[in-house]
Short mmCIF file of N, CA and C in Angstrom, two decimals:
data_model
loop_
_atom_site.label_atom_id
_atom_site.label_comp_id
_atom_site.label_asym_id
_atom_site.label_seq_id
_atom_site.Cartn_x
_atom_site.Cartn_y
_atom_site.Cartn_z
N MET R 86 15.79 1.11 -24.84
CA MET R 86 15.04 0.12 -24.09
C MET R 86 15.22 0.33 -22.59
N LEU R 87 16.46 0.51 -22.14
CA LEU R 87 16.74 0.72 -20.73
C LEU R 87 16.10 2.00 -20.23
N ASN R 88 16.13 3.06 -21.06
CA ASN R 88 15.54 4.33 -20.68
C ASN R 88 14.02 4.20 -20.52
N ALA R 89 13.38 3.43 -21.38
CA ALA R 89 11.93 3.21 -21.27
C ALA R 89 11.59 2.48 -19.98
N GLN R 90 12.42 1.51 -19.60
CA GLN R 90 12.18 0.79 -18.34
C GLN R 90 12.37 1.71 -17.15
N THR R 91 13.38 2.54 -17.20
CA THR R 91 13.63 3.49 -16.12
C THR R 91 12.47 4.47 -15.99
N ASP R 92 11.96 4.94 -17.11
CA ASP R 92 10.80 5.84 -17.09
C ASP R 92 9.59 5.14 -16.50
N ALA R 93 9.35 3.89 -16.90
CA ALA R 93 8.22 3.13 -16.37
C ALA R 93 8.38 2.92 -14.86
N ASP R 94 9.60 2.63 -14.42
CA ASP R 94 9.84 2.46 -12.99
C ASP R 94 9.54 3.75 -12.23
N ALA R 95 9.94 4.87 -12.79
CA ALA R 95 9.70 6.16 -12.14
C ALA R 95 8.20 6.46 -12.05
N VAL R 96 7.48 6.13 -13.10
CA VAL R 96 6.03 6.35 -13.10
C VAL R 96 5.36 5.48 -12.04
N VAL R 97 5.77 4.23 -11.95
CA VAL R 97 5.20 3.32 -10.95
C VAL R 97 5.54 3.81 -9.55
N GLN R 98 6.76 4.26 -9.34
CA GLN R 98 7.14 4.76 -8.02
C GLN R 98 6.35 6.00 -7.63
N ARG R 99 6.10 6.88 -8.58
CA ARG R 99 5.27 8.06 -8.29
C ARG R 99 3.86 7.63 -7.91
N TRP R 100 3.31 6.67 -8.64
CA TRP R 100 1.97 6.16 -8.35
C TRP R 100 1.94 5.57 -6.93
N GLU R 101 2.96 4.78 -6.60
CA GLU R 101 3.00 4.15 -5.28
C GLU R 101 3.12 5.19 -4.17
N ARG R 102 3.90 6.24 -4.38
CA ARG R 102 4.01 7.29 -3.37
C ARG R 102 2.67 7.98 -3.15
N ARG R 103 1.93 8.17 -4.24
CA ARG R 103 0.63 8.85 -4.13
C ARG R 103 -0.44 7.98 -3.48
N THR R 104 -0.32 6.67 -3.63
CA THR R 104 -1.38 5.79 -3.15
C THR R 104 -1.04 5.05 -1.86
N ASP R 105 0.17 5.19 -1.34
CA ASP R 105 0.55 4.47 -0.13
C ASP R 105 -0.36 4.79 1.05
N VAL R 106 -0.55 6.05 1.35
CA VAL R 106 -1.36 6.43 2.51
C VAL R 106 -2.84 6.06 2.32
N PRO R 107 -3.45 6.37 1.17
CA PRO R 107 -4.86 5.96 1.01
C PRO R 107 -5.05 4.45 1.09
N LEU R 108 -4.14 3.68 0.51
CA LEU R 108 -4.29 2.23 0.57
C LEU R 108 -4.03 1.69 1.97
N ALA R 109 -3.14 2.33 2.72
CA ALA R 109 -2.93 1.93 4.11
C ALA R 109 -4.19 2.22 4.93
N ALA R 110 -4.82 3.36 4.67
CA ALA R 110 -6.07 3.68 5.36
C ALA R 110 -7.15 2.65 5.00
N LEU R 111 -7.21 2.27 3.73
CA LEU R 111 -8.16 1.23 3.33
C LEU R 111 -7.86 -0.10 4.01
N ALA R 112 -6.59 -0.40 4.24
CA ALA R 112 -6.22 -1.63 4.92
C ALA R 112 -6.73 -1.61 6.36
N VAL R 113 -6.64 -0.46 7.02
CA VAL R 113 -7.17 -0.34 8.38
C VAL R 113 -8.69 -0.49 8.38
N ILE R 114 -9.34 0.17 7.44
CA ILE R 114 -10.80 0.06 7.32
C ILE R 114 -11.19 -1.39 7.05
N PHE R 115 -10.43 -2.05 6.20
CA PHE R 115 -10.70 -3.46 5.93
C PHE R 115 -10.59 -4.29 7.20
N LEU R 116 -9.54 -4.05 7.99
CA LEU R 116 -9.37 -4.80 9.24
C LEU R 116 -10.59 -4.65 10.15
N ILE R 117 -11.06 -3.44 10.26
CA ILE R 117 -12.22 -3.19 11.12
C ILE R 117 -13.46 -3.88 10.55
N ALA R 118 -13.70 -3.71 9.26
CA ALA R 118 -14.89 -4.30 8.64
C ALA R 118 -14.82 -5.83 8.62
N TYR R 119 -13.63 -6.37 8.55
CA TYR R 119 -13.45 -7.82 8.54
C TYR R 119 -13.61 -8.40 9.95
N ALA R 120 -13.07 -7.69 10.95
CA ALA R 120 -13.06 -8.21 12.31
C ALA R 120 -14.39 -7.99 13.04
N LEU R 121 -15.08 -6.93 12.73
CA LEU R 121 -16.30 -6.60 13.46
C LEU R 121 -17.34 -7.72 13.47
N PRO R 122 -17.69 -8.29 12.32
CA PRO R 122 -18.67 -9.39 12.36
C PRO R 122 -18.16 -10.64 13.09
N ILE R 123 -16.86 -10.82 13.10
CA ILE R 123 -16.30 -11.98 13.79
C ILE R 123 -16.32 -11.77 15.30
N LEU R 124 -15.97 -10.55 15.73
CA LEU R 124 -15.90 -10.27 17.15
C LEU R 124 -17.27 -10.08 17.79
N ASP R 125 -18.21 -9.56 17.04
CA ASP R 125 -19.56 -9.33 17.57
C ASP R 125 -20.55 -10.21 16.82
N GLN R 126 -20.85 -11.35 17.41
CA GLN R 126 -21.77 -12.30 16.77
C GLN R 126 -23.21 -11.78 16.74
N GLN R 127 -23.53 -10.80 17.57
CA GLN R 127 -24.88 -10.23 17.64
C GLN R 127 -25.01 -8.96 16.80
N LEU R 128 -24.10 -8.77 15.88
CA LEU R 128 -24.10 -7.57 15.04
C LEU R 128 -25.40 -7.50 14.24
N PRO R 129 -26.05 -6.34 14.22
CA PRO R 129 -27.27 -6.21 13.42
C PRO R 129 -27.01 -6.53 11.95
N ARG R 130 -28.05 -7.00 11.31
CA ARG R 130 -27.92 -7.40 9.91
C ARG R 130 -27.44 -6.26 9.01
N SER R 131 -27.92 -5.05 9.28
CA SER R 131 -27.51 -3.90 8.46
C SER R 131 -26.01 -3.61 8.63
N ALA R 132 -25.49 -3.72 9.84
CA ALA R 132 -24.07 -3.49 10.08
C ALA R 132 -23.23 -4.60 9.42
N ASP R 133 -23.74 -5.83 9.47
CA ASP R 133 -23.04 -6.94 8.83
C ASP R 133 -22.99 -6.74 7.31
N THR R 134 -24.08 -6.29 6.74
CA THR R 134 -24.13 -6.01 5.30
C THR R 134 -23.18 -4.86 4.94
N THR R 135 -23.16 -3.84 5.78
CA THR R 135 -22.25 -2.71 5.55
C THR R 135 -20.80 -3.18 5.57
N CYS R 136 -20.45 -4.02 6.53
CA CYS R 136 -19.08 -4.55 6.61
C CYS R 136 -18.74 -5.36 5.36
N ARG R 137 -19.68 -6.13 4.89
CA ARG R 137 -19.45 -6.93 3.69
C ARG R 137 -19.24 -6.02 2.46
N ILE R 138 -20.04 -4.97 2.34
CA ILE R 138 -19.90 -4.02 1.23
C ILE R 138 -18.55 -3.31 1.31
N VAL R 139 -18.16 -2.90 2.52
CA VAL R 139 -16.86 -2.24 2.70
C VAL R 139 -15.75 -3.19 2.26
N ASN R 140 -15.84 -4.46 2.61
CA ASN R 140 -14.82 -5.42 2.19
C ASN R 140 -14.74 -5.52 0.67
N TYR R 141 -15.87 -5.53 0.01
CA TYR R 141 -15.86 -5.59 -1.47
C TYR R 141 -15.26 -4.33 -2.08
N VAL R 142 -15.61 -3.18 -1.52
CA VAL R 142 -15.08 -1.91 -2.04
C VAL R 142 -13.57 -1.87 -1.88
N VAL R 143 -13.08 -2.30 -0.72
CA VAL R 143 -11.63 -2.32 -0.49
C VAL R 143 -10.96 -3.30 -1.45
N TRP R 144 -11.58 -4.45 -1.66
CA TRP R 144 -11.02 -5.43 -2.60
C TRP R 144 -10.92 -4.82 -4.00
N ILE R 145 -11.95 -4.12 -4.43
CA ILE R 145 -11.94 -3.48 -5.75
C ILE R 145 -10.84 -2.42 -5.81
N ALA R 146 -10.67 -1.64 -4.74
CA ALA R 146 -9.63 -0.60 -4.72
C ALA R 146 -8.24 -1.21 -4.81
N PHE R 147 -8.00 -2.28 -4.06
CA PHE R 147 -6.70 -2.95 -4.13
C PHE R 147 -6.48 -3.57 -5.51
N GLY R 148 -7.51 -4.13 -6.08
CA GLY R 148 -7.39 -4.71 -7.42
C GLY R 148 -7.12 -3.64 -8.46
N ALA R 149 -7.81 -2.51 -8.36
CA ALA R 149 -7.59 -1.42 -9.31
C ALA R 149 -6.17 -0.87 -9.18
N ASP R 150 -5.69 -0.77 -7.95
CA ASP R 150 -4.31 -0.30 -7.75
C ASP R 150 -3.32 -1.26 -8.38
N TYR R 151 -3.51 -2.55 -8.18
CA TYR R 151 -2.59 -3.53 -8.75
C TYR R 151 -2.61 -3.49 -10.28
N VAL R 152 -3.79 -3.44 -10.85
CA VAL R 152 -3.90 -3.39 -12.32
C VAL R 152 -3.28 -2.11 -12.86
N THR R 153 -3.47 -1.00 -12.15
CA THR R 153 -2.87 0.27 -12.58
C THR R 153 -1.35 0.18 -12.56
N ARG R 154 -0.79 -0.36 -11.46
CA ARG R 154 0.67 -0.47 -11.39
C ARG R 154 1.20 -1.42 -12.46
N LEU R 155 0.48 -2.49 -12.71
CA LEU R 155 0.90 -3.44 -13.73
C LEU R 155 0.86 -2.79 -15.11
N SER R 156 -0.16 -2.00 -15.39
CA SER R 156 -0.24 -1.35 -16.70
C SER R 156 0.77 -0.21 -16.84
N LEU R 157 1.07 0.48 -15.74
CA LEU R 157 2.08 1.53 -15.80
C LEU R 157 3.47 0.95 -16.05
N ALA R 158 3.73 -0.21 -15.48
CA ALA R 158 5.04 -0.84 -15.65
C ALA R 158 5.18 -1.42 -17.06
N ARG R 159 4.10 -1.94 -17.60
CA ARG R 159 4.07 -2.49 -18.96
C ARG R 159 5.11 -3.58 -19.22
N ARG R 160 5.26 -4.46 -18.27
CA ARG R 160 6.17 -5.56 -18.52
C ARG R 160 5.87 -6.70 -17.54
N TRP R 161 6.25 -7.88 -17.95
CA TRP R 161 5.98 -9.07 -17.16
C TRP R 161 6.90 -9.16 -15.95
N ARG R 162 8.06 -8.53 -16.02
CA ARG R 162 8.99 -8.58 -14.89
C ARG R 162 8.33 -8.01 -13.63
N TYR R 163 7.55 -6.96 -13.79
CA TYR R 163 6.85 -6.37 -12.65
C TYR R 163 5.91 -7.40 -12.04
N PHE R 164 5.20 -8.12 -12.88
CA PHE R 164 4.28 -9.14 -12.40
C PHE R 164 5.02 -10.16 -11.54
N TRP R 165 6.15 -10.67 -12.01
CA TRP R 165 6.89 -11.71 -11.30
C TRP R 165 7.59 -11.19 -10.06
N THR R 166 7.98 -9.93 -10.04
CA THR R 166 8.68 -9.40 -8.87
C THR R 166 7.72 -8.82 -7.83
N HIS R 167 6.45 -8.74 -8.16
CA HIS R 167 5.46 -8.19 -7.22
C HIS R 167 4.32 -9.18 -6.98
N LEU R 168 4.65 -10.43 -6.85
CA LEU R 168 3.63 -11.44 -6.58
C LEU R 168 2.98 -11.23 -5.21
N HIS R 169 3.72 -10.65 -4.28
CA HIS R 169 3.13 -10.37 -2.97
C HIS R 169 1.97 -9.37 -3.09
N ASP R 170 2.08 -8.43 -4.01
CA ASP R 170 0.97 -7.49 -4.23
C ASP R 170 -0.25 -8.21 -4.80
N LEU R 171 -0.01 -9.15 -5.69
CA LEU R 171 -1.10 -9.95 -6.24
C LEU R 171 -1.74 -10.78 -5.13
N ALA R 172 -0.92 -11.30 -4.23
CA ALA R 172 -1.45 -12.08 -3.10
C ALA R 172 -2.32 -11.22 -2.20
N MET R 173 -1.95 -9.95 -2.02
CA MET R 173 -2.77 -9.06 -1.19
C MET R 173 -4.13 -8.81 -1.82
N VAL R 174 -4.18 -8.82 -3.13
CA VAL R 174 -5.46 -8.63 -3.81
C VAL R 174 -6.28 -9.93 -3.73
N ALA R 175 -5.61 -11.05 -3.96
CA ALA R 175 -6.32 -12.32 -4.02
C ALA R 175 -6.73 -12.84 -2.65
N LEU R 176 -5.92 -12.60 -1.63
CA LEU R 176 -6.19 -13.11 -0.29
C LEU R 176 -6.48 -11.94 0.65
N PRO R 177 -7.74 -11.73 0.98
CA PRO R 177 -8.11 -10.56 1.79
C PRO R 177 -7.37 -10.45 3.11
N VAL R 178 -7.02 -11.55 3.71
CA VAL R 178 -6.36 -11.50 5.01
C VAL R 178 -4.99 -10.82 4.92
N LEU R 179 -4.38 -10.79 3.74
CA LEU R 179 -3.06 -10.19 3.57
C LEU R 179 -3.11 -8.68 3.32
N ARG R 180 -4.28 -8.11 3.12
CA ARG R 180 -4.37 -6.68 2.83
C ARG R 180 -3.76 -5.78 3.90
N PRO R 181 -3.88 -6.12 5.18
CA PRO R 181 -3.24 -5.27 6.19
C PRO R 181 -1.72 -5.21 6.07
N LEU R 182 -1.11 -6.12 5.31
CA LEU R 182 0.33 -6.04 5.09
C LEU R 182 0.71 -4.75 4.38
N ARG R 183 -0.25 -4.13 3.75
CA ARG R 183 -0.02 -2.85 3.08
C ARG R 183 0.46 -1.80 4.09
N LEU R 184 0.05 -1.97 5.34
CA LEU R 184 0.47 -1.05 6.39
C LEU R 184 1.98 -1.10 6.61
N LEU R 185 2.59 -2.24 6.33
CA LEU R 185 4.03 -2.35 6.49
C LEU R 185 4.77 -1.40 5.56
N ARG R 186 4.24 -1.21 4.37
CA ARG R 186 4.86 -0.25 3.44
C ARG R 186 4.84 1.15 4.01
N LEU R 187 3.72 1.51 4.63
CA LEU R 187 3.60 2.84 5.23
C LEU R 187 4.56 2.98 6.39
N VAL R 188 4.71 1.94 7.20
CA VAL R 188 5.64 1.99 8.32
C VAL R 188 7.06 2.20 7.81
N MET R 189 7.43 1.49 6.75
CA MET R 189 8.76 1.66 6.18
C MET R 189 8.96 3.08 5.65
N LEU R 190 7.94 3.63 5.01
CA LEU R 190 8.01 5.00 4.50
C LEU R 190 8.19 5.99 5.65
N LEU R 191 7.44 5.80 6.72
CA LEU R 191 7.55 6.69 7.87
C LEU R 191 8.94 6.58 8.51
N ARG R 192 9.49 5.39 8.54
CA ARG R 192 10.83 5.21 9.11
C ARG R 192 11.87 5.97 8.28
N VAL R 193 11.76 5.89 6.96
CA VAL R 193 12.70 6.60 6.10
C VAL R 193 12.55 8.11 6.28
N LEU R 194 11.31 8.59 6.31
CA LEU R 194 11.09 10.03 6.51
C LEU R 194 11.62 10.49 7.86
N ASN R 195 11.42 9.69 8.89
CA ASN R 195 11.91 10.03 10.22
C ASN R 195 13.43 10.08 10.22
N ARG R 196 14.06 9.12 9.54
CA ARG R 196 15.52 9.09 9.48
C ARG R 196 16.05 10.34 8.79
N ARG R 197 15.40 10.75 7.72
CA ARG R 197 15.83 11.97 7.02
C ARG R 197 15.65 13.20 7.90
N ALA R 198 14.54 13.25 8.63
CA ALA R 198 14.29 14.39 9.51
C ALA R 198 15.33 14.45 10.63
N VAL R 199 15.65 13.29 11.21
CA VAL R 199 16.64 13.26 12.29
C VAL R 199 18.01 13.66 11.76
N THR R 200 18.37 13.15 10.58
CA THR R 200 19.65 13.50 9.98
C THR R 200 19.73 15.00 9.74
N GLY R 201 18.69 15.57 9.20
CA GLY R 201 18.65 17.01 8.95
C GLY R 201 18.72 17.80 10.24
N LEU R 202 18.05 17.33 11.29
CA LEU R 202 18.06 18.01 12.58
C LEU R 202 19.45 17.96 13.19
N HIS R 203 20.10 16.79 13.12
CA HIS R 203 21.46 16.67 13.64
C HIS R 203 22.40 17.64 12.92
N GLY R 204 22.27 17.72 11.61
CA GLY R 204 23.10 18.63 10.85
C GLY R 204 22.89 20.07 11.26
N ARG R 205 21.65 20.47 11.47
CA ARG R 205 21.36 21.85 11.89
C ARG R 205 21.90 22.13 13.29
N VAL R 206 21.73 21.17 14.20
CA VAL R 206 22.22 21.37 15.56
C VAL R 206 23.74 21.53 15.56
N ILE R 207 24.42 20.67 14.78
CA ILE R 207 25.88 20.77 14.70
C ILE R 207 26.30 22.11 14.13
N SER R 208 25.63 22.57 13.08
CA SER R 208 26.00 23.86 12.49
C SER R 208 25.69 25.03 13.44
N TYR R 209 24.59 24.95 14.20
CA TYR R 209 24.27 26.00 15.16
C TYR R 209 25.31 26.03 16.28
N VAL R 210 25.69 24.86 16.77
CA VAL R 210 26.68 24.79 17.85
C VAL R 210 28.01 25.30 17.35
N ALA R 211 28.42 24.86 16.16
CA ALA R 211 29.70 25.30 15.59
C ALA R 211 29.67 26.81 15.33
N GLY R 212 28.55 27.31 14.86
CA GLY R 212 28.45 28.74 14.56
C GLY R 212 28.46 29.60 15.81
N SER R 213 27.89 29.10 16.88
CA SER R 213 27.86 29.91 18.10
C SER R 213 29.18 29.80 18.84
#
């Protein structure tokens, strides 16, 4: 039982790593499509319709991602521990919070790169 949960967690984590950047990009696109009609009251009707369609497409993408992660996890615990993800799907204004995940990922990658660089510099200095 524990091994099956660990496998499911690994599958969900792989899915999240693969979709973090595309979903963050969709969050930025959503912000633009959401803000444009509000900021420009004289927006042409075609541009307003395009923004509305983009918002629906992003909503569907976020919903599909959530359903996929929920089905990959195959347990109710995931549902209860990831209510914030459900909120991002249900409340469009929260979708840009997806960018925070990308920022955290970039911070971790940067930390690893700096650590590796420090190690190389120390070994080069010690070697010379």
